[in-house]
XYZ file of C-alpha atoms in Angstrom:
64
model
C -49.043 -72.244 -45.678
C -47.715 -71.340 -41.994
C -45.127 -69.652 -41.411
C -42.840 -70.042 -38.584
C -41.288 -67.448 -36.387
C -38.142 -66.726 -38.027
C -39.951 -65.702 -40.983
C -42.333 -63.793 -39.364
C -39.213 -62.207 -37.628
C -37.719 -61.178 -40.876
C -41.183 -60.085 -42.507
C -41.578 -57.506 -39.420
C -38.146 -56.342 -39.930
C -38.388 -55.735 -43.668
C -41.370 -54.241 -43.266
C -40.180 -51.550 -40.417
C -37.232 -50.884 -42.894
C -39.373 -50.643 -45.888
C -42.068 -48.385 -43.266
C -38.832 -45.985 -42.729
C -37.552 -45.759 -46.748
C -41.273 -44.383 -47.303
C -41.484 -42.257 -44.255
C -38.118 -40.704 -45.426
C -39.752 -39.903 -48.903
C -42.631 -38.690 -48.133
C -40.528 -35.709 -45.909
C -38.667 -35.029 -49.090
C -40.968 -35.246 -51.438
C -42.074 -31.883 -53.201
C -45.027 -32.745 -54.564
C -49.005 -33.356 -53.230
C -49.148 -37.062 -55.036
C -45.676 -37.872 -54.210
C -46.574 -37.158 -50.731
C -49.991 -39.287 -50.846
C -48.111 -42.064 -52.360
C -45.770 -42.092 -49.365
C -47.928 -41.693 -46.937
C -50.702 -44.525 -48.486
C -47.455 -47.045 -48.355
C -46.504 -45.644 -44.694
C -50.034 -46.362 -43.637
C -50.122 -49.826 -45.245
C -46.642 -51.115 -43.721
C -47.853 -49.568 -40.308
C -50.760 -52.005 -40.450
C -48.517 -54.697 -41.984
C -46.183 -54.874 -38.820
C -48.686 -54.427 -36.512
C -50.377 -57.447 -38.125
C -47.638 -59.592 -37.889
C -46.925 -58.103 -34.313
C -50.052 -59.823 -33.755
C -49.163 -63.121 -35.436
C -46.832 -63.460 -33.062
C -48.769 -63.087 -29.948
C -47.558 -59.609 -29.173
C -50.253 -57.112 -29.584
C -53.533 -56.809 -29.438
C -56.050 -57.263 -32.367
C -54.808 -55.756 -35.964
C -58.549 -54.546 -36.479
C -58.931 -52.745 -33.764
């Protein structure tokens, strides 16, 4: 299915909101796995935006 730019749009967004909610937790959280879990769903929402960053012609390749 393609998507078109407005949902892309919103996708990014969500995701940088989402990125933020986990970056938040991971500063607060007390323990060692509460930490990993934050920072394993920072990571992945990182590489989330900057895939769709690239869906929409804006930054270089996601892989790279």
């Amino acid at each position: 299915m393609i998507r078109d730019w407005e949902e892309l749009e919103k996708m990014k967004e969500h995701a940088k909101i989402l990125c933020e909610k986990w970056y938040i937790a991971m500063r607060s959280a007390e323990e060692r796995f509460e930490r990993a879990e934050c920072i394993r769903n920072y990571n992945a929402l990182r590489g989330v935006i900057k895939a769709l960053q690239w869906a929409q012609g804006g930054h270089e390749n996601p892989l790279n």
